[in-house]
Coordinates of C-alpha atoms in Angstrom, one line a residue:
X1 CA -146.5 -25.9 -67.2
X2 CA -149.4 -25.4 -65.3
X3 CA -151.5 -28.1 -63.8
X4 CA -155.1 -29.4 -65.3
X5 CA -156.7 -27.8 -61.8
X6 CA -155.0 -24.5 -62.4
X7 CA -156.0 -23.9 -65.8
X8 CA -159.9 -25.0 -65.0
X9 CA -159.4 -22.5 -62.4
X10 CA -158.6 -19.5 -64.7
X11 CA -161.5 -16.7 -65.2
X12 CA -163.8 -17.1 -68.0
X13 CA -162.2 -16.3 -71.5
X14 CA -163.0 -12.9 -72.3
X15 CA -164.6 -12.9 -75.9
X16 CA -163.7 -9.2 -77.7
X17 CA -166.5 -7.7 -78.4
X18 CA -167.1 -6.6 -82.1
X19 CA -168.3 -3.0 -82.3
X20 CA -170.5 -4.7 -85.3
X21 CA -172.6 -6.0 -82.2
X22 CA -176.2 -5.4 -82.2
X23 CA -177.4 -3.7 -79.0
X24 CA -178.8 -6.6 -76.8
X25 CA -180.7 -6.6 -73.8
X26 CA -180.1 -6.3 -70.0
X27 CA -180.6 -10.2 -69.9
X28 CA -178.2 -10.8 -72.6
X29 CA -175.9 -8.9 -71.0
X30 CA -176.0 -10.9 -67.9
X31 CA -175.9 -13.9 -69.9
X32 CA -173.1 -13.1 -71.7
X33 CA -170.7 -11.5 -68.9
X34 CA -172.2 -14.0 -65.8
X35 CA -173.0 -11.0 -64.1
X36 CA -176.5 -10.8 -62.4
X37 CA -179.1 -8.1 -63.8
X38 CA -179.5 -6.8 -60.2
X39 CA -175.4 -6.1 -60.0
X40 CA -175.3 -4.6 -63.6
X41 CA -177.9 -1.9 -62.4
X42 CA -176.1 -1.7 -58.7
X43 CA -172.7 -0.5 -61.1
X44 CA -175.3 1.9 -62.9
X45 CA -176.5 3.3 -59.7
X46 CA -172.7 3.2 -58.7
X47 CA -171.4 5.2 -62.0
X48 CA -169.2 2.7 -63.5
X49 CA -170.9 1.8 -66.3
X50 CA -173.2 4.3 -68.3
X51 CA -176.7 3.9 -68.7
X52 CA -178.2 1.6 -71.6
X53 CA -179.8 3.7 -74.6
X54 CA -183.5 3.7 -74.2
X55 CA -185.7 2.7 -77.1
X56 CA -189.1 3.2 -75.6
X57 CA -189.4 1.6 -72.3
X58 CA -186.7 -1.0 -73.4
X59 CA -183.0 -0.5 -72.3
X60 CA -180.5 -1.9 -74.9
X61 CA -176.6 -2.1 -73.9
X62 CA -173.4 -2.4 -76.7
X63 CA -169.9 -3.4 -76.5
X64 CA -168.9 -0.6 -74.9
X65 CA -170.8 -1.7 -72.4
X66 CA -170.2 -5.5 -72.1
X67 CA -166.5 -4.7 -72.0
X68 CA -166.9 -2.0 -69.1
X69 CA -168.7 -5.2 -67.3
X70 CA -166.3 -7.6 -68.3
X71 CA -163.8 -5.8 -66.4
X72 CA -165.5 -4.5 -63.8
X73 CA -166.7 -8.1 -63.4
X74 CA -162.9 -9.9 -63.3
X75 CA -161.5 -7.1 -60.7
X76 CA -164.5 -7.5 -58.5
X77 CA -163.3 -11.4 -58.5
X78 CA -159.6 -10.4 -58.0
X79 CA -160.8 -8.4 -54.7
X80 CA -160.8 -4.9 -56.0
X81 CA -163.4 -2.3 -53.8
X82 CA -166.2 -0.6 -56.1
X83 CA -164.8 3.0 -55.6
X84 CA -161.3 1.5 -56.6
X85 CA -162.7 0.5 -59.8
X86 CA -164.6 3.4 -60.2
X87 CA -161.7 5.2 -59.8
X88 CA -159.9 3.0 -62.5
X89 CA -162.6 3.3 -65.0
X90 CA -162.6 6.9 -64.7
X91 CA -158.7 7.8 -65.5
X92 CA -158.6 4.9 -68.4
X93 CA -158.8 6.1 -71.7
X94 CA -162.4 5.7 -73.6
X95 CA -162.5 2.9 -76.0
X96 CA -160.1 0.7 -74.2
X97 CA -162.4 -1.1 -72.3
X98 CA -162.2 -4.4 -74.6
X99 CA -158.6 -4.4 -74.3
X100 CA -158.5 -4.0 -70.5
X101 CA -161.0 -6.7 -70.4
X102 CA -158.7 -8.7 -72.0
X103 CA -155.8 -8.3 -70.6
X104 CA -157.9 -9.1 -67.1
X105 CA -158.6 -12.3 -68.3
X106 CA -155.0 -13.3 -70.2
X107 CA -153.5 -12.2 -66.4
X108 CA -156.6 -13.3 -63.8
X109 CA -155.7 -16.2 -61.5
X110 CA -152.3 -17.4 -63.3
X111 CA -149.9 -14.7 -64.5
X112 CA -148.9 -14.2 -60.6
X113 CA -148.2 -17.4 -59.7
X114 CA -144.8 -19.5 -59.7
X115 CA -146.3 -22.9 -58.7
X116 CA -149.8 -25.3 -59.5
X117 CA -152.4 -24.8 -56.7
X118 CA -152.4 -28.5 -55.2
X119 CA -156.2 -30.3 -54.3
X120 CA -156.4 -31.4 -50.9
X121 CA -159.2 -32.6 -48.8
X122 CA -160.3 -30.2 -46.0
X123 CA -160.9 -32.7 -43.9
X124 CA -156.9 -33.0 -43.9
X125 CA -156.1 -29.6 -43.5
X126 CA -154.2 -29.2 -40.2
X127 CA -153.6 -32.8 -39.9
X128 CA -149.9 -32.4 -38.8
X129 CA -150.5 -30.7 -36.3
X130 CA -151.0 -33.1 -32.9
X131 CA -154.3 -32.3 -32.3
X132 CA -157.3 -32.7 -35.3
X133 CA -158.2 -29.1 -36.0
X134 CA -161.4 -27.8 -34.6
X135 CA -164.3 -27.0 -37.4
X136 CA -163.6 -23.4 -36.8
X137 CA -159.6 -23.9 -37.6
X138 CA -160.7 -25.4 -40.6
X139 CA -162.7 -22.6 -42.0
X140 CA -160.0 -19.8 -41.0
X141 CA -157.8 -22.1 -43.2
X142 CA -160.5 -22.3 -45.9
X143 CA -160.9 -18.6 -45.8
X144 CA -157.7 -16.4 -45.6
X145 CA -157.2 -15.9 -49.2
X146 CA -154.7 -18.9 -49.8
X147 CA -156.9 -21.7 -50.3
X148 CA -160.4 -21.8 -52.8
X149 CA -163.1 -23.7 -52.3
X150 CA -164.1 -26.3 -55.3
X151 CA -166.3 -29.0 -53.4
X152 CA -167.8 -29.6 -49.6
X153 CA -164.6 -31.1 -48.5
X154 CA -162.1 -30.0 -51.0
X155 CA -160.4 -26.9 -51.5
X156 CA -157.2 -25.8 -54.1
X157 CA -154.2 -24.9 -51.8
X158 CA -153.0 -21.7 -53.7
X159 CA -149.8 -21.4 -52.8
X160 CA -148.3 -25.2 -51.6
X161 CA -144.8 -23.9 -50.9
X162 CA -146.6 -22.1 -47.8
X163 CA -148.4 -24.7 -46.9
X164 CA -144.9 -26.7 -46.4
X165 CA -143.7 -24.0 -44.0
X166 CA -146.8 -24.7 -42.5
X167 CA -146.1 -28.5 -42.1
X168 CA -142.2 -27.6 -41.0
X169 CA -143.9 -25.4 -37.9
X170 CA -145.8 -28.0 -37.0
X171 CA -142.6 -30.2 -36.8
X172 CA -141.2 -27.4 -34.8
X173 CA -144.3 -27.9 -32.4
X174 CA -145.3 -24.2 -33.5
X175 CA -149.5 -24.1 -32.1
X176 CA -151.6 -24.3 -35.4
X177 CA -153.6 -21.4 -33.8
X178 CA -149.7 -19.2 -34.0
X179 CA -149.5 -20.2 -37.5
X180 CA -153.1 -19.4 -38.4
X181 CA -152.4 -15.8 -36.8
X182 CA -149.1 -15.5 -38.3
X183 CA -150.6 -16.6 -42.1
X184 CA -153.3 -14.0 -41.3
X185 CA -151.0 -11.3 -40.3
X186 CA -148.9 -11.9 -43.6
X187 CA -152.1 -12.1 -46.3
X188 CA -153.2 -8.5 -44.4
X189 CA -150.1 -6.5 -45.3
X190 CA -148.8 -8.6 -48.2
X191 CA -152.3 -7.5 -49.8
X192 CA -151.3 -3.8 -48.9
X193 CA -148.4 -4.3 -51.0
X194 CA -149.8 -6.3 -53.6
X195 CA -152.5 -3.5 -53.8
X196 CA -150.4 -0.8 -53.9
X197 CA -147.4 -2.1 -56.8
X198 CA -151.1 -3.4 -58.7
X199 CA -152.4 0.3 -58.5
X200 CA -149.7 2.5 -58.5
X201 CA -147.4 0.8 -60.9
X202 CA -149.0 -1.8 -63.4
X203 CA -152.1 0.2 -63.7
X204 CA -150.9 3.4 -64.1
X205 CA -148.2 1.6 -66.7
X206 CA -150.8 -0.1 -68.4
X207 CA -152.7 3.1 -69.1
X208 CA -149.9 4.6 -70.5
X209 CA -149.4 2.0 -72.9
X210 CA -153.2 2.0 -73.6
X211 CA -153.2 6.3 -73.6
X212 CA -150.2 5.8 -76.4
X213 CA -151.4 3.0 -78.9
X214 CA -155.3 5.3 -78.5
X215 CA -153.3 8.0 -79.9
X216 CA -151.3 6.7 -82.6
X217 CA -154.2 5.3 -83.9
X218 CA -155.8 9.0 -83.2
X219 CA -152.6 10.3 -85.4
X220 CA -153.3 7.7 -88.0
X221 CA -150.1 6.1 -87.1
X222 CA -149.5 2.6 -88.1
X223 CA -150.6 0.1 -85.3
X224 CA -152.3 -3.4 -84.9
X225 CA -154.4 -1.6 -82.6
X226 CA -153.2 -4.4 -79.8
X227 CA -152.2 -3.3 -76.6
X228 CA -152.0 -7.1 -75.0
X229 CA -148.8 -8.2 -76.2
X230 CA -147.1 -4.8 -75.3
X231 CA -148.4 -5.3 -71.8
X232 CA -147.4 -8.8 -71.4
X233 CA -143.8 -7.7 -71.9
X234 CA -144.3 -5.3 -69.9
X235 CA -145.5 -7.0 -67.4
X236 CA -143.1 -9.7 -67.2
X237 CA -140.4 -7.5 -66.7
X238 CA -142.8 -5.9 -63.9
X239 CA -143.3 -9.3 -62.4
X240 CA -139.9 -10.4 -61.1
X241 CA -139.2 -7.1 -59.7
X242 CA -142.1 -6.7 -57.8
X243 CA -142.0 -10.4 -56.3
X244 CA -138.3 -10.0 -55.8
X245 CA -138.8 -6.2 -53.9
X246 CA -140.3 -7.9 -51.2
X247 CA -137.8 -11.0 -51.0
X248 CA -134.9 -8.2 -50.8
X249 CA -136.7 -5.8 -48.2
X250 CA -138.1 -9.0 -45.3
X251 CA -134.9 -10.3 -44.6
X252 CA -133.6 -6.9 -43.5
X253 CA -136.9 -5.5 -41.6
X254 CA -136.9 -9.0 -40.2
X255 CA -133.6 -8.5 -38.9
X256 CA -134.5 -4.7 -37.5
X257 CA -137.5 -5.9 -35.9
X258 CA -135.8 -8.7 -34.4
X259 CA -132.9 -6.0 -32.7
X260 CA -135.7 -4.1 -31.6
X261 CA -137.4 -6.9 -29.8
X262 CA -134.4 -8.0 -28.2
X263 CA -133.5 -4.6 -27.2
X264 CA -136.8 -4.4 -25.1
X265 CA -136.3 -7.9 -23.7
X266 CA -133.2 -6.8 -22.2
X267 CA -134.4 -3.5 -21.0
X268 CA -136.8 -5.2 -19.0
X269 CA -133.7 -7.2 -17.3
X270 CA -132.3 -4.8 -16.2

């Protein structure tokens, strides 16, 4: 079950649009998605969304459009790169844009997760450690991905089963600046990963499910015309195995690496 803080935490329901929708406005648009007019015409100038039909001097967008936006708008907030998106938008099928907004907002924030993000004070972070943290070991802490801001001295731990290895290194008199480095070292290549199992195997999975429920619709086949609940199977199947990949692989590169190391300790003994 997760925690009142994690669910207020989630990304904005994703209303499906109705391709009954009058055409609305660049304002409307904004107002509807929470995206700023200047970004919707920076993702214009960028290609990923098409430009609005123009009825005199008067640009009107549709659902196609809003869902494009909806999408582009949940990745940007899950870290994704403009040309990575771009990239996505351009090898998903056309007319699946309300559905892959959806299923960004049924798997933003949560789906991941095995524990409630925990509240804390910042002014606490760090205070295990001997020595209070400087003001500039408090923002690396408030700023390396595990932690989200919701107030001037209050931020959501993300992940609080790290943050008690953190507190067990400080009991092992481990410097807060090591564990710092050591928690930046493992959000750098973990995102890697995470970036590469997210691109290369749920996307690419995902359009395949999308590519087959467009075409048996194409076919006249009978479908709901629902690709979420497909996914979400799919996806919890996915999830295990790619959390429990890297669980298998550490402990042995962890043991390699250690060899190696003490390998070139002892060379240098001799």
């Amino acid at each position: 079950m997760q925690s009142k803080s994690a669910n207020s935490s989630r990304a904005r329901p994703v209303r499906s649009p109705d391709s009954t929708d009058p055409e609305i406005t660049v304002e409307e648009l904004s107002a509807r998605t929470g995206v700023s007019v200047r970004n919707i015409r920076a993702y214009q100038t960028a290609g990923l969304m098409p430009p609005p039909r123009l009825k005199g001097r008067l640009g009107l967008y549709d659902h196609e459009h809003q869902g494009k936006l909806e999408l582009i708008r949940d990745l940007r907030q899950q870290g994704f790169r403009l040309d990575t998106i771009k990239d996505m938008l351009e090898n998903t099928p056309e007319g699946a844009w309300s559905e892959y907004s959806l299923i960004s907002g049924l798997f933003s924030t949560t789906f991941f997760t095995v524990e409630a993000p925990k509240r804390k004070a910042l002014s606490e972070m760090a205070s295990h450690w001997a020595t209070p943290a400087t003001p500039e070991q408090k923002e690396r802490l408030s700023q390396n991905g595990l932690y989200r801001r919701i107030g001037p001295d209050e931020v959501e731990i993300l992940s609080p089963a790290l943050e008690r290895i953190g507190i067990q290194l400080a009991e092992l008199h481990v410097p807060l600046d090591t564990v710092l480095d050591l928690q930046d070292e493992l959000i750098k290549h973990t995102r890697i990963i995470a970036k590469a199992y997210v691109e290369q195997l749920f996307l690419n999975l995902a359009k395949d499910v999308a590519a087959k429920a467009e075409s048996a619709k194409a076919k006249g086949k009978p479908t709901d015309g629902n690709v979420v609940e497909p996914l979400k199977a799919l996806f919890e199947r996915l999830r295990p195995l790619a959390i429990g990949s890297i669980s298998a692989a550490f402990p042995v590169v962890l043991q390699q690496e250690f060899d190696r190391s003490i390998q070139k300790q002892l060379k240098r003994l001799k």
